[in-house]
Amino acid sequence: MKALLLLLLVSLSFALYDSTSNVVHLTKDTFKSEVLDSEDPWLVEFYAPWCGYCKRLVPVYDKVATAYKGIMKLGAVDMTTDKEAGEPYEVSMYPTIKYFGQDKTKPIDYNDERDEAGFITFLGERIKEIARSRIDSKESPLDAKIAAVIKKKKDDEEAERKE
């Protein structure tokens, strides 16, 4: 029991993002439900807690997560404890950052600068893509809502005529 508790404390001490961070801690158990099954766009960092580059990225990535809160989700996977989450994406170096947009089966590699300006440029382009696809789609979510309201109104009118 003591060994298990010690192992838990040691693994928690290596976490790069604390509980006050807007970066979502993802695990092999939560990755699918949080990221892949979500309609939200995600930027995910796959890291190792001993990695110097990963440690230097923390304040920037945390700041970007705060700036994009409510617009896009940013998450992080500790590959030393949850490598199964990153295996399908051929994560071989740290940090590896991938964007999971509308097509979650084809994440986009983030290869831009690892500073605020780089993230803002990259994520700004992804947001434009989302907006363009919604405008260009045959039926936007708003169109579906409008169609549902019109159908309900017609059904109600027809029901009144039958009475």
PDB file of C-alpha atoms in Angstrom, residues 2-162:
ATOM      1  CA  LYS A   2       2.823   2.409   0.872  1.00  0.00           C
ATOM      2  CA  ALA A   3       4.541   1.627  -2.426  1.00  0.00           C
ATOM      3  CA  LEU A   4       1.348   2.394  -4.349  1.00  0.00           C
ATOM      4  CA  LEU A   5       0.887   5.682  -2.497  1.00  0.00           C
ATOM      5  CA  LEU A   6       4.516   6.627  -3.123  1.00  0.00           C
ATOM      6  CA  LEU A   7       4.157   5.811  -6.829  1.00  0.00           C
ATOM      7  CA  LEU A   8       1.020   7.954  -7.018  1.00  0.00           C
ATOM      8  CA  LEU A   9       2.734  10.896  -5.291  1.00  0.00           C
ATOM      9  CA  VAL A  10       5.782  10.625  -7.546  1.00  0.00           C
ATOM     10  CA  SER A  11       3.662  10.512 -10.716  1.00  0.00           C
ATOM     11  CA  LEU A  12       1.621  13.520  -9.579  1.00  0.00           C
ATOM     12  CA  SER A  13       4.753  15.490  -8.817  1.00  0.00           C
ATOM     13  CA  PHE A  14       5.811  15.172 -12.466  1.00  0.00           C
ATOM     14  CA  ALA A  15       2.607  16.686 -13.871  1.00  0.00           C
ATOM     15  CA  LEU A  16       3.463  19.827 -15.812  1.00  0.00           C
ATOM     16  CA  TYR A  17       0.055  21.468 -15.520  1.00  0.00           C
ATOM     17  CA  ASP A  18      -1.593  21.981 -12.150  1.00  0.00           C
ATOM     18  CA  SER A  19      -5.287  21.907 -11.308  1.00  0.00           C
ATOM     19  CA  THR A  20      -5.645  25.682 -11.781  1.00  0.00           C
ATOM     20  CA  SER A  21      -4.491  25.482 -15.403  1.00  0.00           C
ATOM     21  CA  ASN A  22      -6.899  25.772 -18.341  1.00  0.00           C
ATOM     22  CA  VAL A  23      -4.924  22.987 -20.035  1.00  0.00           C
ATOM     23  CA  VAL A  24      -7.020  19.825 -19.739  1.00  0.00           C
ATOM     24  CA  HIS A  25      -5.091  16.830 -18.374  1.00  0.00           C
ATOM     25  CA  LEU A  26      -5.856  13.965 -20.742  1.00  0.00           C
ATOM     26  CA  THR A  27      -5.187  10.293 -20.090  1.00  0.00           C
ATOM     27  CA  LYS A  28      -5.430   7.065 -22.053  1.00  0.00           C
ATOM     28  CA  ASP A  29      -8.847   6.628 -20.397  1.00  0.00           C
ATOM     29  CA  THR A  30     -10.200  10.104 -21.190  1.00  0.00           C
ATOM     30  CA  PHE A  31      -8.604  10.902 -24.558  1.00  0.00           C
ATOM     31  CA  LYS A  32     -11.308   9.290 -26.705  1.00  0.00           C
ATOM     32  CA  SER A  33     -14.292  10.754 -24.844  1.00  0.00           C
ATOM     33  CA  GLU A  34     -12.782  14.205 -24.333  1.00  0.00           C
ATOM     34  CA  VAL A  35     -11.085  14.730 -27.700  1.00  0.00           C
ATOM     35  CA  LEU A  36     -12.138  12.211 -30.357  1.00  0.00           C
ATOM     36  CA  ASP A  37     -15.833  11.999 -29.461  1.00  0.00           C
ATOM     37  CA  SER A  38     -16.120  15.754 -28.945  1.00  0.00           C
ATOM     38  CA  GLU A  39     -17.389  18.289 -31.462  1.00  0.00           C
ATOM     39  CA  ASP A  40     -14.923  20.790 -29.997  1.00  0.00           C
ATOM     40  CA  PRO A  41     -11.631  21.516 -31.725  1.00  0.00           C
ATOM     41  CA  TRP A  42      -8.614  20.479 -29.630  1.00  0.00           C
ATOM     42  CA  LEU A  43      -4.923  21.280 -29.591  1.00  0.00           C
ATOM     43  CA  VAL A  44      -3.145  18.473 -27.746  1.00  0.00           C
ATOM     44  CA  GLU A  45       0.402  18.405 -26.445  1.00  0.00           C
ATOM     45  CA  PHE A  46       1.991  14.991 -25.986  1.00  0.00           C
ATOM     46  CA  TYR A  47       4.819  15.458 -23.489  1.00  0.00           C
ATOM     47  CA  ALA A  48       7.237  13.826 -21.077  1.00  0.00           C
ATOM     48  CA  PRO A  49       7.642  15.517 -17.684  1.00  0.00           C
ATOM     49  CA  TRP A  50      11.445  15.167 -17.797  1.00  0.00           C
ATOM     50  CA  CYS A  51      11.677  16.927 -21.191  1.00  0.00           C
ATOM     51  CA  GLY A  52      13.301  20.363 -20.993  1.00  0.00           C
ATOM     52  CA  TYR A  53      11.477  21.639 -24.102  1.00  0.00           C
ATOM     53  CA  CYS A  54       8.169  20.529 -22.575  1.00  0.00           C
ATOM     54  CA  LYS A  55       8.915  22.326 -19.322  1.00  0.00           C
ATOM     55  CA  ARG A  56       9.757  25.540 -21.182  1.00  0.00           C
ATOM     56  CA  LEU A  57       6.513  25.291 -23.148  1.00  0.00           C
ATOM     57  CA  VAL A  58       4.292  25.191 -20.020  1.00  0.00           C
ATOM     58  CA  PRO A  59       3.857  28.947 -19.377  1.00  0.00           C
ATOM     59  CA  VAL A  60       3.194  29.704 -23.051  1.00  0.00           C
ATOM     60  CA  TYR A  61       0.807  26.783 -23.588  1.00  0.00           C
ATOM     61  CA  ASP A  62      -1.014  27.613 -20.354  1.00  0.00           C
ATOM     62  CA  LYS A  63      -1.397  31.257 -21.411  1.00  0.00           C
ATOM     63  CA  VAL A  64      -2.731  30.218 -24.828  1.00  0.00           C
ATOM     64  CA  ALA A  65      -5.201  27.802 -23.160  1.00  0.00           C
ATOM     65  CA  THR A  66      -6.487  30.687 -21.044  1.00  0.00           C
ATOM     66  CA  ALA A  67      -6.761  32.997 -24.061  1.00  0.00           C
ATOM     67  CA  TYR A  68      -8.713  30.408 -26.089  1.00  0.00           C
ATOM     68  CA  LYS A  69     -10.965  29.239 -23.261  1.00  0.00           C
ATOM     69  CA  GLY A  70     -14.501  28.884 -24.621  1.00  0.00           C
ATOM     70  CA  ILE A  71     -13.234  28.933 -28.220  1.00  0.00           C
ATOM     71  CA  MET A  72     -10.998  25.900 -28.430  1.00  0.00           C
ATOM     72  CA  LYS A  73      -9.753  23.346 -25.923  1.00  0.00           C
ATOM     73  CA  LEU A  74      -6.106  22.731 -25.189  1.00  0.00           C
ATOM     74  CA  GLY A  75      -5.051  19.490 -23.582  1.00  0.00           C
ATOM     75  CA  ALA A  76      -1.913  17.638 -22.587  1.00  0.00           C
ATOM     76  CA  VAL A  77      -1.052  13.949 -22.366  1.00  0.00           C
ATOM     77  CA  ASP A  78       1.801  12.686 -20.187  1.00  0.00           C
ATOM     78  CA  MET A  79       3.317  10.045 -22.433  1.00  0.00           C
ATOM     79  CA  THR A  80       5.236   8.452 -19.565  1.00  0.00           C
ATOM     80  CA  THR A  81       1.974   7.387 -17.933  1.00  0.00           C
ATOM     81  CA  ASP A  82      -0.518   7.420 -20.827  1.00  0.00           C
ATOM     82  CA  LYS A  83       1.470   6.520 -23.946  1.00  0.00           C
ATOM     83  CA  GLU A  84      -1.480   4.550 -25.346  1.00  0.00           C
ATOM     84  CA  ALA A  85      -3.227   7.878 -26.034  1.00  0.00           C
ATOM     85  CA  GLY A  86      -0.422   9.016 -28.332  1.00  0.00           C
ATOM     86  CA  GLU A  87       0.523   5.742 -30.003  1.00  0.00           C
ATOM     87  CA  PRO A  88      -1.996   6.008 -32.887  1.00  0.00           C
ATOM     88  CA  TYR A  89      -0.467   9.391 -33.782  1.00  0.00           C
ATOM     89  CA  GLU A  90       3.130   8.200 -33.989  1.00  0.00           C
ATOM     90  CA  VAL A  91       4.342  10.435 -31.182  1.00  0.00           C
ATOM     91  CA  SER A  92       8.076   9.863 -31.025  1.00  0.00           C
ATOM     92  CA  MET A  93       9.503  13.123 -29.705  1.00  0.00           C
ATOM     93  CA  TYR A  94       8.471  15.623 -27.075  1.00  0.00           C
ATOM     94  CA  PRO A  95       6.652  17.827 -27.128  1.00  0.00           C
ATOM     95  CA  THR A  96       4.542  16.737 -30.078  1.00  0.00           C
ATOM     96  CA  ILE A  97       1.526  18.959 -30.640  1.00  0.00           C
ATOM     97  CA  LYS A  98      -1.432  18.009 -32.807  1.00  0.00           C
ATOM     98  CA  TYR A  99      -4.638  19.783 -33.732  1.00  0.00           C
ATOM     99  CA  PHE A 100      -7.803  17.674 -33.733  1.00  0.00           C
ATOM    100  CA  GLY A 101     -10.361  19.612 -35.742  1.00  0.00           C
ATOM    101  CA  GLN A 102     -13.532  18.622 -37.528  1.00  0.00           C
ATOM    102  CA  ASP A 103     -12.047  15.378 -38.860  1.00  0.00           C
ATOM    103  CA  LYS A 104     -10.630  13.811 -35.722  1.00  0.00           C
ATOM    104  CA  THR A 105      -9.188  10.912 -37.750  1.00  0.00           C
ATOM    105  CA  LYS A 106      -6.729  13.289 -39.434  1.00  0.00           C
ATOM    106  CA  PRO A 107      -5.036  15.455 -36.822  1.00  0.00           C
ATOM    107  CA  ILE A 108      -2.806  18.242 -38.093  1.00  0.00           C
ATOM    108  CA  ASP A 109       0.768  18.500 -36.820  1.00  0.00           C
ATOM    109  CA  TYR A 110       1.663  21.782 -35.154  1.00  0.00           C
ATOM    110  CA  ASN A 111       5.104  22.718 -36.472  1.00  0.00           C
ATOM    111  CA  ASP A 112       5.043  26.477 -35.950  1.00  0.00           C
ATOM    112  CA  GLU A 113       6.977  28.486 -33.385  1.00  0.00           C
ATOM    113  CA  ARG A 114       6.395  27.464 -29.785  1.00  0.00           C
ATOM    114  CA  ASP A 115       5.524  30.983 -28.697  1.00  0.00           C
ATOM    115  CA  GLU A 116       2.280  32.916 -28.260  1.00  0.00           C
ATOM    116  CA  ALA A 117       2.454  34.452 -31.753  1.00  0.00           C
ATOM    117  CA  GLY A 118       2.963  31.042 -33.372  1.00  0.00           C
ATOM    118  CA  PHE A 119      -0.004  29.525 -31.554  1.00  0.00           C
ATOM    119  CA  ILE A 120      -2.224  32.524 -32.281  1.00  0.00           C
ATOM    120  CA  THR A 121      -1.408  32.357 -36.001  1.00  0.00           C
ATOM    121  CA  PHE A 122      -1.955  28.586 -36.207  1.00  0.00           C
ATOM    122  CA  LEU A 123      -5.158  28.547 -34.155  1.00  0.00           C
ATOM    123  CA  GLY A 124      -6.483  31.628 -35.960  1.00  0.00           C
ATOM    124  CA  GLU A 125      -6.192  29.750 -39.251  1.00  0.00           C
ATOM    125  CA  ARG A 126      -8.002  26.744 -37.777  1.00  0.00           C
ATOM    126  CA  ILE A 127     -10.837  28.967 -36.521  1.00  0.00           C
ATOM    127  CA  LYS A 128     -11.154  30.525 -40.004  1.00  0.00           C
ATOM    128  CA  GLU A 129     -11.394  27.007 -41.490  1.00  0.00           C
ATOM    129  CA  ILE A 130     -14.191  26.111 -39.079  1.00  0.00           C
ATOM    130  CA  ALA A 131     -16.103  29.316 -39.897  1.00  0.00           C
ATOM    131  CA  ARG A 132     -15.651  28.812 -43.652  1.00  0.00           C
ATOM    132  CA  SER A 133     -16.880  25.226 -43.488  1.00  0.00           C
ATOM    133  CA  ARG A 134     -19.944  26.287 -41.508  1.00  0.00           C
ATOM    134  CA  ILE A 135     -20.741  29.056 -43.971  1.00  0.00           C
ATOM    135  CA  ASP A 136     -20.145  26.828 -46.994  1.00  0.00           C
ATOM    136  CA  SER A 137     -22.009  23.803 -45.652  1.00  0.00           C
ATOM    137  CA  LYS A 138     -25.437  23.084 -47.089  1.00  0.00           C
ATOM    138  CA  GLU A 139     -27.037  23.125 -43.689  1.00  0.00           C
ATOM    139  CA  SER A 140     -25.519  24.932 -40.761  1.00  0.00           C
ATOM    140  CA  PRO A 141     -26.619  24.198 -37.177  1.00  0.00           C
ATOM    141  CA  LEU A 142     -28.695  27.391 -37.324  1.00  0.00           C
ATOM    142  CA  ASP A 143     -30.409  26.202 -40.521  1.00  0.00           C
ATOM    143  CA  ALA A 144     -31.310  22.935 -38.798  1.00  0.00           C
ATOM    144  CA  LYS A 145     -32.830  24.819 -35.847  1.00  0.00           C
ATOM    145  CA  ILE A 146     -34.820  27.089 -38.156  1.00  0.00           C
ATOM    146  CA  ALA A 147     -36.067  24.069 -40.138  1.00  0.00           C
ATOM    147  CA  ALA A 148     -37.152  22.367 -36.895  1.00  0.00           C
ATOM    148  CA  VAL A 149     -39.084  25.461 -35.765  1.00  0.00           C
ATOM    149  CA  ILE A 150     -40.823  25.762 -39.165  1.00  0.00           C
ATOM    150  CA  LYS A 151     -41.736  22.061 -39.141  1.00  0.00           C
ATOM    151  CA  LYS A 152     -43.154  22.329 -35.605  1.00  0.00           C
ATOM    152  CA  LYS A 153     -45.208  25.367 -36.587  1.00  0.00           C
ATOM    153  CA  LYS A 154     -46.618  23.546 -39.637  1.00  0.00           C
ATOM    154  CA  ASP A 155     -47.401  20.466 -37.530  1.00  0.00           C
ATOM    155  CA  ASP A 156     -49.166  22.643 -34.930  1.00  0.00           C
ATOM    156  CA  GLU A 157     -51.209  24.416 -37.639  1.00  0.00           C
ATOM    157  CA  GLU A 158     -52.202  21.092 -39.165  1.00  0.00           C
ATOM    158  CA  ALA A 159     -53.219  19.736 -35.764  1.00  0.00           C
ATOM    159  CA  GLU A 160     -55.387  22.864 -35.179  1.00  0.00           C
ATOM    160  CA  ARG A 161     -57.123  22.410 -38.547  1.00  0.00           C
ATOM    161  CA  LYS A 162     -58.025  18.834 -37.666  1.00  0.00           C
TER     162      LYS A 162
END
